[in-house]
Tab-separated table of C-alpha atoms in Angstrom:
chain	number	residue	atom	x	y	z
A	1	MET	CA	53.717	163.200	114.786
A	2	LYS	CA	53.929	161.606	117.985
A	3	LYS	CA	54.701	158.249	116.199
A	4	ALA	CA	56.981	159.491	114.289
A	5	VAL	CA	58.770	160.788	117.249
A	6	ILE	CA	58.651	156.693	118.739
A	7	ILE	CA	59.510	155.410	115.370
A	8	ILE	CA	62.271	157.294	114.795
A	9	GLY	CA	64.013	156.788	118.300
A	10	LEU	CA	63.244	152.820	118.515
A	11	THR	CA	65.515	153.093	115.137
A	12	LEU	CA	68.217	154.881	116.232
A	13	CYS	CA	68.113	152.275	119.515
A	14	LEU	CA	68.245	149.031	117.053
A	15	TYR	CA	71.497	151.252	115.764
A	16	GLY	CA	72.622	151.180	119.486
A	17	SER	CA	72.718	147.653	119.505
A	18	ARG	CA	72.816	146.095	115.956
A	19	ALA	CA	75.067	142.943	115.987
A	20	GLN	CA	78.344	144.044	117.077
A	21	VAL	CA	81.019	143.009	114.814
A	22	PHE	CA	84.313	141.485	115.561
A	23	ILE	CA	87.426	140.706	113.563
A	24	SER	CA	90.842	138.579	114.081
A	25	SER	CA	94.105	139.680	111.620
A	26	SER	CA	96.655	136.919	113.219
A	27	SER	CA	94.537	134.705	114.772
A	28	LYS	CA	96.576	131.385	115.423
A	29	ILE	CA	95.895	127.798	115.070
A	30	SER	CA	98.011	124.750	115.286
A	31	PHE	CA	98.274	121.892	115.403
A	32	SER	CA	99.825	117.905	116.746
A	33	ALA	CA	99.904	114.664	115.805
A	34	GLU	CA	102.750	112.157	117.268
A	35	THR	CA	103.423	108.757	115.821
A	36	SER	CA	105.729	106.114	116.181
A	37	MET	CA	107.618	107.461	114.421
A	38	GLU	CA	108.054	111.099	114.207
A	39	ASN	CA	106.383	114.794	115.587
A	40	ILE	CA	104.556	116.825	114.060
A	41	GLU	CA	103.725	120.061	114.631
A	42	ALA	CA	103.015	123.177	113.356
A	43	LYS	CA	101.489	126.330	114.087
A	44	ASN	CA	100.312	129.353	111.982
A	45	VAL	CA	99.464	133.218	113.154
A	46	LYS	CA	98.236	134.696	110.127
A	47	SER	CA	94.688	133.086	110.115
A	48	SER	CA	91.370	135.691	110.226
A	49	SER	CA	88.808	135.673	112.013
A	50	MET	CA	84.895	137.032	112.123
A	51	LEU	CA	83.345	137.185	114.998
A	52	ASN	CA	78.575	138.505	115.351
A	53	THR	CA	78.169	138.688	118.315
A	54	LYS	CA	74.061	139.931	117.238
A	55	ALA	CA	73.575	136.699	115.075
A	56	ASN	CA	75.935	134.245	117.053
A	57	GLN	CA	78.143	133.627	113.761
A	58	LEU	CA	82.262	132.168	113.767
A	59	VAL	CA	83.794	132.768	110.753
A	60	PHE	CA	87.937	131.574	109.857
A	61	GLN	CA	90.191	131.878	106.716
A	62	ILE	CA	93.092	129.814	107.269
A	63	PRO	CA	96.121	129.990	105.005
A	64	ILE	CA	96.982	126.650	104.676
A	65	ARG	CA	100.827	127.897	103.927
A	66	ALA	CA	100.802	129.785	106.534
A	67	PHE	CA	101.540	127.208	108.867
A	68	LYS	CA	105.327	126.468	109.573
A	69	PHE	CA	107.021	124.333	110.642
A	70	GLU	CA	110.084	122.932	111.914
A	71	LYS	CA	111.760	120.582	109.250
A	72	ASN	CA	111.279	122.728	105.696
A	73	LEU	CA	110.995	119.160	104.400
A	74	MET	CA	107.994	118.554	106.748
A	75	GLU	CA	106.731	122.020	104.652
A	76	GLU	CA	107.573	121.024	102.318
A	77	HIS	CA	105.626	118.113	102.228
A	78	PHE	CA	103.039	119.554	103.185
A	79	ASN	CA	101.803	122.288	101.029
A	80	GLU	CA	102.896	120.185	98.105
A	81	ASN	CA	101.363	116.158	98.383
A	82	TYR	CA	99.081	116.834	101.181
A	83	LEU	CA	96.801	119.657	101.614
A	84	GLU	CA	98.424	120.767	98.041
A	85	SER	CA	98.235	124.499	98.807
A	86	GLU	CA	98.569	125.819	95.478
A	87	LYS	CA	95.329	123.573	94.448
A	88	TYR	CA	93.333	125.199	97.957
A	89	PRO	CA	94.926	127.772	99.035
A	90	LYS	CA	92.470	128.238	102.558
A	91	ALA	CA	90.371	126.179	104.820
A	92	SER	CA	88.279	127.856	106.556
A	93	PHE	CA	85.114	127.778	109.192
A	94	ASN	CA	81.917	128.764	108.522
A	95	GLY	CA	78.982	128.440	111.756
A	96	ASN	CA	76.815	129.198	113.815
A	97	ILE	CA	76.398	128.890	117.999
A	98	ASN	CA	74.184	126.359	119.191
A	99	GLU	CA	73.530	128.104	122.696
A	100	ASP	CA	72.243	131.074	123.234
A	101	VAL	CA	74.369	133.243	124.404
A	102	ASP	CA	74.346	137.247	125.319
A	103	LEU	CA	78.300	137.237	123.445
A	104	SER	CA	76.570	141.458	124.151
A	105	LYS	CA	77.413	141.362	127.709
A	106	ASP	CA	80.755	140.279	130.070
A	107	GLY	CA	81.470	136.920	131.051
A	108	THR	CA	83.411	133.521	130.126
A	109	TYR	CA	80.460	131.096	127.807
A	110	GLU	CA	81.298	127.463	126.661
A	111	VAL	CA	80.058	127.173	123.426
A	112	THR	CA	80.663	124.621	120.830
A	113	ALA	CA	79.980	125.604	116.381
A	114	THR	CA	78.629	123.794	113.643
A	115	GLY	CA	79.023	124.527	110.489
A	116	LYS	CA	80.761	123.663	107.482
A	117	LEU	CA	84.580	123.411	107.360
A	118	LEU	CA	86.479	123.315	103.614
A	119	ILE	CA	89.596	121.801	104.495
A	120	HIS	CA	91.814	120.354	100.591
A	121	GLY	CA	88.575	122.263	98.425
A	122	VAL	CA	86.333	119.306	100.310
A	123	GLU	CA	83.736	120.335	103.322
A	124	LYS	CA	82.602	118.748	106.323
A	125	GLU	CA	79.787	119.734	108.566
A	126	ARG	CA	81.384	119.759	111.717
A	127	THR	CA	79.914	120.918	115.720
A	128	LEU	CA	83.433	121.667	117.418
A	129	SER	CA	83.415	122.886	121.675
A	130	GLY	CA	85.033	126.685	122.331
A	131	ILE	CA	85.253	128.986	125.151
A	132	ILE	CA	84.378	131.978	124.519
A	133	ILE	CA	86.109	134.968	126.706
A	134	LYS	CA	84.217	138.661	126.358
A	135	ARG	CA	86.263	141.510	128.491
A	136	GLY	CA	84.206	144.756	127.373
A	137	ASN	CA	85.367	145.370	123.437
A	138	GLU	CA	87.190	141.669	123.707
A	139	ILE	CA	86.583	138.818	123.249
A	140	SER	CA	88.785	135.701	123.207
A	141	VAL	CA	87.785	133.004	121.469
A	142	ALA	CA	89.855	129.394	122.408
A	143	GLY	CA	88.680	125.736	121.107
A	144	GLU	CA	90.909	122.485	120.613
A	145	PHE	CA	89.405	119.740	118.379
A	146	LYS	CA	89.967	116.830	116.475
A	147	ILE	CA	89.827	116.910	112.612
A	148	MET	CA	90.609	112.787	110.735
A	149	LEU	CA	92.751	112.845	107.199
A	150	ALA	CA	90.404	110.980	105.544
A	151	ASP	CA	87.515	113.117	106.004
A	152	HIS	CA	88.693	115.665	103.278
A	153	GLN	CA	91.004	113.536	100.733
A	154	ILE	CA	93.744	113.672	102.108
A	155	LYS	CA	95.527	110.933	100.915
A	156	ILE	CA	98.477	108.641	102.768
A	157	PRO	CA	101.234	106.453	100.851
A	158	LYS	CA	100.985	102.811	101.960
A	159	VAL	CA	105.264	104.377	102.305
A	160	VAL	CA	105.131	106.827	104.871
A	161	ILE	CA	101.895	105.741	107.228
A	162	ALA	CA	104.090	104.655	110.154
A	163	ASN	CA	105.369	108.816	109.489
A	164	ILE	CA	102.219	110.184	109.629
A	165	PRO	CA	98.510	109.312	111.607
A	166	GLU	CA	95.026	109.139	110.470
A	167	GLU	CA	94.324	111.827	112.828
A	168	ILE	CA	95.550	115.611	113.828
A	169	ASP	CA	95.123	118.085	117.207
A	170	VAL	CA	94.567	121.126	116.573
A	171	LYS	CA	94.274	124.283	118.842
A	172	VAL	CA	92.657	127.538	118.108
A	173	SER	CA	93.172	130.495	120.243
A	174	VAL	CA	91.537	134.415	118.487
A	175	VAL	CA	91.700	137.628	119.618
A	176	TYR	CA	88.793	139.827	118.847
A	177	LYS	CA	88.643	143.917	118.396
A	178	PRO	CA	86.055	145.638	117.094
A	179	TYR	CA	85.497	145.536	114.010
A	180	GLU	CA	85.964	148.637	111.453
A	181	LYS	CA	85.412	149.323	108.028
A	182	LYS	CA	88.102	150.443	105.607
A	183	LYS	CA	87.959	153.009	103.177
B	1	MET	CA	45.514	163.716	108.924
B	2	ASN	CA	47.084	163.518	105.148
B	3	LEU	CA	50.515	164.994	106.394
B	4	ARG	CA	50.203	162.844	110.404
B	5	LYS	CA	49.038	159.479	107.519
B	6	LEU	CA	52.542	160.981	105.106
B	7	LEU	CA	54.828	161.089	107.770
B	8	VAL	CA	54.207	157.556	109.024
B	9	CYS	CA	55.115	156.431	105.673
B	10	ASN	CA	58.046	158.264	105.349
B	11	GLY	CA	58.737	157.152	108.954
B	12	PHE	CA	58.085	153.435	108.286
B	13	ALA	CA	60.630	154.306	104.892
B	14	PHE	CA	63.387	155.446	107.491
B	15	VAL	CA	63.618	152.333	109.166
B	16	ILE	CA	63.914	150.622	106.937
B	17	PHE	CA	66.878	152.846	105.346
B	18	LEU	CA	68.804	153.182	108.805
B	19	ALA	CA	67.966	149.548	109.358
B	20	LEU	CA	69.455	148.553	105.252
B	21	PRO	CA	73.714	149.049	106.747
B	22	GLY	CA	72.257	146.755	109.112
B	23	MET	CA	71.265	143.994	107.721
B	24	SER	CA	74.026	143.794	105.852
B	25	LEU	CA	76.164	142.163	108.284
B	26	ALA	CA	74.024	139.668	108.177
B	27	GLN	CA	74.696	135.770	108.246
B	28	ASP	CA	76.906	134.673	104.892
B	29	ASP	CA	78.306	137.672	104.149
B	30	LEU	CA	80.447	137.454	107.027
B	31	MET	CA	82.877	135.811	105.565
B	32	SER	CA	82.813	137.851	102.510
B	33	MET	CA	82.907	140.374	104.866
B	34	LEU	CA	86.528	138.787	106.341
B	35	GLU	CA	87.543	138.381	102.846
B	36	ALA	CA	87.718	141.429	102.249
B	37	ALA	CA	88.992	142.121	105.302
B	38	ASP	CA	90.964	139.777	104.786
B	39	SER	CA	92.751	140.629	100.862
B	40	THR	CA	94.326	143.913	102.105
B	41	GLU	CA	96.403	142.617	104.452
B	42	SER	CA	96.854	139.290	102.897
B	43	GLU	CA	101.302	138.787	101.955
B	44	SER	CA	102.998	136.661	99.073
B	45	GLU	CA	104.871	133.574	100.026
B	46	ASN	CA	107.464	132.201	98.248
B	47	THR	CA	106.887	129.359	96.298
B	48	ILE	CA	108.105	126.204	96.504
B	49	ALA	CA	109.800	123.078	95.437
B	50	THR	CA	109.918	123.986	92.287
B	51	PHE	CA	112.899	121.728	91.685
B	52	LYS	CA	112.689	119.303	94.147
B	53	THR	CA	116.663	118.551	95.147
B	54	THR	CA	119.975	121.244	94.447
B	55	ARG	CA	120.287	119.611	91.732
B	56	VAL	CA	118.079	117.364	88.283
B	57	ILE	CA	120.779	114.983	87.241
B	58	ASN	CA	123.480	117.089	85.448
B	59	ALA	CA	122.857	120.920	86.443
B	60	GLN	CA	121.864	121.942	88.803
B	61	THR	CA	118.188	123.786	90.315
B	62	THR	CA	117.887	127.290	92.145
B	63	GLU	CA	116.614	125.409	94.978
B	64	VAL	CA	118.837	125.817	97.761
B	65	LEU	CA	117.830	123.877	102.411
B	66	LYS	CA	117.136	125.552	105.040
B	67	ALA	CA	119.808	127.105	107.345
B	68	LYS	CA	121.719	124.850	109.419
B	69	SER	CA	120.178	121.991	106.942
B	70	LEU	CA	122.841	119.121	105.586
B	71	ILE	CA	122.450	116.589	102.909
B	72	PHE	CA	124.192	114.074	101.542
B	73	ASN	CA	124.560	112.801	97.869
B	74	ILE	CA	125.328	110.286	96.288
B	75	ASN	CA	125.892	110.349	93.005
B	76	HIS	CA	126.966	107.464	90.503
B	77	ARG	CA	127.587	106.370	86.698
B	78	PHE	CA	126.758	102.848	85.611
B	79	GLY	CA	129.026	101.804	82.701
B	80	ASN	CA	128.030	101.903	79.022
B	81	VAL	CA	124.326	99.944	78.485
B	82	THR	CA	125.459	98.959	75.138
B	83	THR	CA	128.630	97.049	77.218
B	84	GLY	CA	126.168	94.101	76.915
B	85	GLY	CA	125.246	90.682	78.981
B	86	HIS	CA	129.276	90.122	79.629
B	87	GLY	CA	128.800	93.055	81.362
B	88	PHE	CA	125.485	93.354	83.012
B	89	PHE	CA	124.333	95.792	80.927
B	90	GLY	CA	126.436	98.807	82.257
B	91	PHE	CA	125.818	96.887	85.574
B	92	ASP	CA	129.221	96.011	85.787
B	93	GLU	CA	132.040	99.630	85.662
B	94	ALA	CA	131.430	102.704	87.353
B	95	SER	CA	132.302	105.069	84.494
B	96	ASN	CA	131.443	108.150	88.097
B	97	ILE	CA	130.713	108.330	91.526
B	98	ARG	CA	130.590	111.140	93.597
B	99	PHE	CA	130.587	111.767	97.472
B	100	ALA	CA	129.175	115.717	98.556
B	101	PHE	CA	128.041	117.369	101.296
B	102	LEU	CA	126.280	120.089	101.585
B	103	TYR	CA	125.536	122.438	103.881
B	104	ALA	CA	123.163	125.256	104.374
B	105	LEU	CA	124.747	128.647	105.767
B	106	THR	CA	121.439	130.741	105.783
B	107	ASP	CA	118.234	129.759	103.767
B	108	GLN	CA	119.351	131.188	100.352
B	109	TRP	CA	123.678	130.590	100.808
B	110	MET	CA	124.819	127.286	101.066
B	111	ILE	CA	128.040	125.014	100.341
B	112	CYS	CA	129.222	122.352	98.915
B	113	ILE	CA	131.645	119.803	98.930
B	114	GLY	CA	132.223	116.451	97.174
B	115	ARG	CA	134.825	113.611	95.460
B	116	SER	CA	134.680	112.352	92.009
B	117	LYS	CA	136.053	109.134	90.272
B	118	VAL	CA	136.290	111.514	86.859
B	119	ASN	CA	139.693	112.765	87.254
B	120	GLU	CA	139.345	111.676	90.932
B	121	ASP	CA	138.044	115.686	91.169
B	122	ILE	CA	137.578	117.352	94.506
B	123	ASP	CA	135.494	119.933	94.477
B	124	GLY	CA	134.116	122.677	96.594
B	125	ASN	CA	130.856	124.570	95.397
B	126	THR	CA	128.762	127.827	96.983
B	127	LYS	CA	125.184	128.489	95.668
B	128	PHE	CA	123.096	131.762	96.420
B	129	LYS	CA	120.270	132.037	95.639
B	130	PHE	CA	119.637	136.370	95.884
B	131	MET	CA	115.655	135.708	93.707
B	132	SER	CA	112.461	133.741	94.959
B	133	GLN	CA	109.382	132.806	92.547
B	134	THR	CA	105.982	134.810	93.979
B	135	MET	CA	102.609	131.971	94.775
B	136	ASP	CA	101.008	136.237	92.775
B	137	ASN	CA	103.290	135.941	90.003
B	138	LYS	CA	104.802	139.858	91.140
B	139	THR	CA	108.272	137.861	91.293
B	140	PRO	CA	107.023	135.999	88.661
B	141	ILE	CA	111.248	133.792	88.848
B	142	SER	CA	113.541	131.777	90.632
B	143	MET	CA	117.138	132.963	90.153
B	144	ALA	CA	120.431	131.630	91.924
B	145	TRP	CA	124.502	132.001	91.485
B	146	TYR	CA	126.231	128.951	91.399
B	147	SER	CA	130.207	128.963	91.625
B	148	ASN	CA	132.326	126.188	92.090
B	149	ILE	CA	135.971	125.109	91.625
B	150	ALA	CA	137.754	121.774	90.859
B	151	PHE	CA	140.521	120.643	91.320
B	152	THR	CA	142.256	117.387	89.909
B	153	PRO	CA	144.654	115.673	91.695
B	154	ARG	CA	145.225	112.682	88.803
B	155	ILE	CA	148.139	112.221	88.107
B	156	SER	CA	149.375	114.027	84.889
B	157	PRO	CA	148.973	112.961	81.295
B	158	GLN	CA	152.545	112.857	79.835
B	159	ASN	CA	153.759	114.284	76.893
B	160	PRO	CA	155.313	112.333	74.487
B	161	ASP	CA	158.863	112.635	75.441
B	162	GLY	CA	158.011	111.560	78.889
B	163	SER	CA	157.464	114.120	81.210
B	164	ASP	CA	153.931	115.438	83.221
B	165	ARG	CA	152.050	118.093	80.416
B	166	TRP	CA	151.309	119.297	84.024
B	167	THR	CA	153.445	121.185	85.683
B	168	LYS	CA	152.347	123.262	87.596
B	169	ALA	CA	149.923	123.322	90.896
B	170	ALA	CA	148.036	125.965	89.843
B	171	HIS	CA	147.087	123.671	85.590
B	172	ARG	CA	144.933	120.819	88.040
B	173	PHE	CA	142.600	123.880	88.748
B	174	SER	CA	138.829	124.531	86.574
B	175	TYR	CA	135.815	126.125	87.558
B	176	THR	CA	132.361	126.481	87.098
B	177	HIS	CA	130.408	129.225	86.835
B	178	GLN	CA	126.025	129.104	86.592
B	179	LEU	CA	123.353	132.143	86.802
B	180	ILE	CA	121.016	129.692	86.696
B	181	ILE	CA	116.906	130.750	86.535
B	182	ALA	CA	114.041	129.051	87.190
B	183	ARG	CA	109.967	129.150	86.996
B	184	LYS	CA	107.842	126.705	88.601
B	185	PHE	CA	104.929	127.167	85.643
B	186	SER	CA	102.426	125.039	87.563
B	187	SER	CA	102.214	122.374	90.929
B	188	SER	CA	103.587	120.209	87.977
B	189	PHE	CA	106.029	121.978	85.707
B	190	SER	CA	108.834	123.385	85.818
B	191	PHE	CA	111.217	124.554	84.084
B	192	GLU	CA	114.929	126.304	83.942
B	193	ILE	CA	118.274	128.238	81.629
B	194	LEU	CA	121.265	127.698	82.475
B	195	PRO	CA	123.475	130.081	81.834
B	196	THR	CA	127.476	128.620	82.097
B	197	LEU	CA	131.083	129.765	81.925
B	198	VAL	CA	133.579	126.649	82.982
B	199	HIS	CA	137.580	127.996	83.098
B	200	ARG	CA	140.072	125.031	82.723
B	201	ASN	CA	143.222	126.598	83.831
B	202	TYR	CA	145.403	123.839	81.709
B	203	VAL	CA	143.698	122.928	78.436
B	204	ASN	CA	146.816	120.981	75.446
B	205	ASP	CA	146.821	122.674	72.295
B	206	LEU	CA	143.972	120.826	69.729
B	207	THR	CA	142.762	122.403	66.553
B	208	ASN	CA	139.527	120.443	64.173
B	209	GLU	CA	141.324	120.318	61.365
B	210	ARG	CA	137.805	120.581	60.118
B	211	ASN	CA	136.826	123.697	60.568
B	212	GLY	CA	140.394	125.052	62.304
B	213	GLY	CA	137.571	125.460	65.066
B	214	GLU	CA	140.263	125.448	68.658
B	215	GLU	CA	140.781	123.929	72.091
B	216	SER	CA	139.867	126.816	74.600
B	217	ASN	CA	140.357	127.326	77.872
B	218	ASP	CA	137.193	129.021	78.514
B	219	LEU	CA	133.831	127.101	77.718
B	220	ILE	CA	129.629	128.675	77.571
B	221	ALA	CA	127.468	126.559	77.377
B	222	LEU	CA	123.900	127.205	78.018
B	223	GLY	CA	121.400	124.999	80.552
B	224	PHE	CA	117.819	123.814	80.389
B	225	ALA	CA	116.495	121.290	82.907
B	226	THR	CA	112.377	120.631	83.634
B	227	ARG	CA	110.913	118.745	86.113
B	228	LEU	CA	107.066	116.558	85.706
B	229	LYS	CA	105.734	115.953	87.690
B	230	VAL	CA	103.641	112.667	87.206
B	231	THR	CA	101.898	111.718	90.829
B	232	GLN	CA	102.705	112.761	94.117
B	233	ARG	CA	105.435	111.698	94.775
B	234	ILE	CA	107.174	111.203	91.636
B	235	ALA	CA	107.810	113.088	87.876
B	236	VAL	CA	109.706	112.600	85.293
B	237	VAL	CA	112.940	115.206	85.113
B	238	ALA	CA	115.883	115.363	82.045
B	239	ASP	CA	118.360	117.955	81.371
B	240	TYR	CA	120.653	119.090	78.537
B	241	PHE	CA	123.794	121.758	77.904
B	242	TYR	CA	123.911	122.862	75.077
B	243	THR	CA	128.229	123.869	75.287
B	244	PHE	CA	128.939	126.582	72.128
B	245	SER	CA	133.165	125.517	71.364
B	246	LYS	CA	133.278	125.290	67.175
B	247	PHE	CA	136.401	122.538	68.284
B	248	ARG	CA	134.120	120.408	70.068
B	249	ARG	CA	132.097	119.911	66.532
B	250	PHE	CA	132.797	117.794	64.266
B	251	ASN	CA	135.628	116.815	65.656
B	252	SER	CA	136.181	112.579	64.992
B	253	ASP	CA	139.969	113.023	66.518
B	254	PHE	CA	137.867	114.727	69.601
B	255	PRO	CA	134.300	113.001	69.444
B	256	TYR	CA	131.886	115.490	71.553
B	257	ASN	CA	127.799	115.498	72.621
B	258	ALA	CA	125.695	117.577	74.448
B	259	PRO	CA	124.482	116.175	77.752
B	260	LEU	CA	121.442	114.418	78.375
B	261	GLY	CA	119.731	112.949	80.959
B	262	ILE	CA	116.497	111.665	81.398
B	263	GLY	CA	115.423	110.766	84.470
B	264	ILE	CA	112.679	109.357	86.835
B	265	GLU	CA	112.938	110.771	91.060
B	266	ILE	CA	110.471	109.714	93.828
B	267	GLU	CA	109.846	110.485	97.173
B	268	THR	CA	110.064	108.694	99.082
B	269	GLY	CA	110.246	110.627	103.000
B	270	GLY	CA	113.300	112.831	103.461
B	271	HIS	CA	115.661	110.738	100.492
B	272	VAL	CA	115.043	111.557	97.003
B	273	PHE	CA	115.049	109.592	94.824
B	274	HIS	CA	117.386	109.590	90.461
B	275	ILE	CA	116.814	106.766	88.755
B	276	ASN	CA	118.486	108.651	85.695
B	277	PHE	CA	119.589	107.841	81.750
B	278	THR	CA	123.128	110.151	80.479
B	279	ASN	CA	125.351	110.048	78.039
B	280	SER	CA	127.949	111.673	81.130
B	281	SER	CA	130.114	109.826	82.621
B	282	GLY	CA	131.136	113.490	84.406
B	283	ILE	CA	128.887	115.003	87.376
B	284	ILE	CA	129.927	118.130	88.265
B	285	GLU	CA	129.827	121.140	84.954
B	286	ASN	CA	133.919	120.805	84.899
B	287	GLN	CA	134.190	116.970	83.942
B	288	PHE	CA	130.684	117.438	81.089
B	289	ILE	CA	130.476	119.904	79.292
B	290	PRO	CA	134.287	119.290	78.009
B	291	ASN	CA	134.254	116.300	77.744
B	292	THR	CA	131.195	114.035	76.976
B	293	PRO	CA	132.876	111.993	74.106
B	294	ASP	CA	129.073	109.512	74.869
B	295	ALA	CA	126.563	110.123	71.728
B	296	TRP	CA	122.966	108.822	73.078
B	297	ASN	CA	122.504	107.988	69.131
B	298	ASP	CA	125.362	104.207	69.636
B	299	GLY	CA	123.732	103.891	73.006
B	300	ASP	CA	126.011	104.824	74.963
B	301	ILE	CA	123.903	106.010	77.874
B	302	LYS	CA	124.568	104.321	81.449
B	303	LEU	CA	122.200	104.039	84.412
B	304	GLY	CA	122.689	106.537	87.245
B	305	PHE	CA	121.113	107.450	90.572
B	306	ASN	CA	122.377	110.245	92.550
B	307	ILE	CA	120.255	109.767	96.331
B	308	SER	CA	119.911	112.152	98.809
B	309	ARG	CA	119.268	112.368	102.320
B	310	VAL	CA	118.627	115.357	104.135
B	311	PHE	CA	119.978	115.635	108.264
B	312	TYR	CA	118.929	118.486	109.755
B	313	LEU	CA	121.267	119.770	112.370
């Protein structure tokens, strides 16, 4: 009988500290690239992300159409000619944090995450670095990395090669809230 | 003893049962969880680039510009290809040239002013896109309204007695009203239809002797236009207008053929080029819907090009 009580008690304890999932539905992702011709900049505030602080797993969903450019024509070319957003509407990242950090505790953690980065329908194994700040029920993640267009088979025609860089800088900034399943 | 065993067993089962929801949050499910959470609040985006420019060859498109951008547009039609070697297959001639400036007041509404060689027409037009196709197909089509007014400053045609036919300034005005209904069927195929009304304030008093059809101030036409993307930057475009006019059917004194344009569209950054062949020398509706005497069958086609360049102000 005692055993049973202990087991039940233990289960309840486990429940209390079970894998915590955090969500962000308005993650900010921006990219920029400079060329001799012009600066290319786009911002996306409609990406979503989830962070599992128990498994130290991190996933992102990035709707390509939500990248907004200053110049309409750039946006059209980005969607129609380069990222082909009708065929590949979303980019994603599914990675695990390499460092052994305990995200249930408040603090600032410098981490790297290794996983699959899917852009333009082409998957690439990447290790990206960033900072995670945990404060109570709020977690924020910030990161910067580079993407080589060739890695994801994004082709640039020779005519405009001077206008489009081979590599772009990406910035990610996410603020998570605890996830509650919607019914 | 038996009871204790049972309790312990039940306890283990209970543990597993309680742990289940926790386990469903494991590793690979995180992505599908995010997808599920995401799909509940995703909003629909408008379809882009049904057509690449505000007009195909002769036909307008549902495309408008982003607010405060300016387009400079040059439309050129050379002479008939049948001119042969002496006119270098039409290159020596310019049957029509039109320069136009287009400006977008809002993301849906733009205005334009242009000047053509044919009839020396000066035209002003406006286009309003009031419906946009969405990616999720909740709105399956795009629609726009187009209206123009053209003034013809050229010297008036003469009556047989030598007096001017156009006695009032009002005689020199004509108008077009058009509904444009377009759909992008796939990333490479778009199609549109254009019910059109052209009104001319002055028309000559003429009758088709063969069928009794009379020339009228109002002309109704139905246009069709399409774009088929061949590569990432090259597309084949075509447009056609059918004019409902009994007067224009089989009229040997007033030859008329439905304007048909076929072209190639090439996109290079801020420019869009159209290289096309058409039997009409008219560029605006007020010109090519009432008057297109040349026929494809006779080879009376003209090489032409449209160039448009976008400026952001």
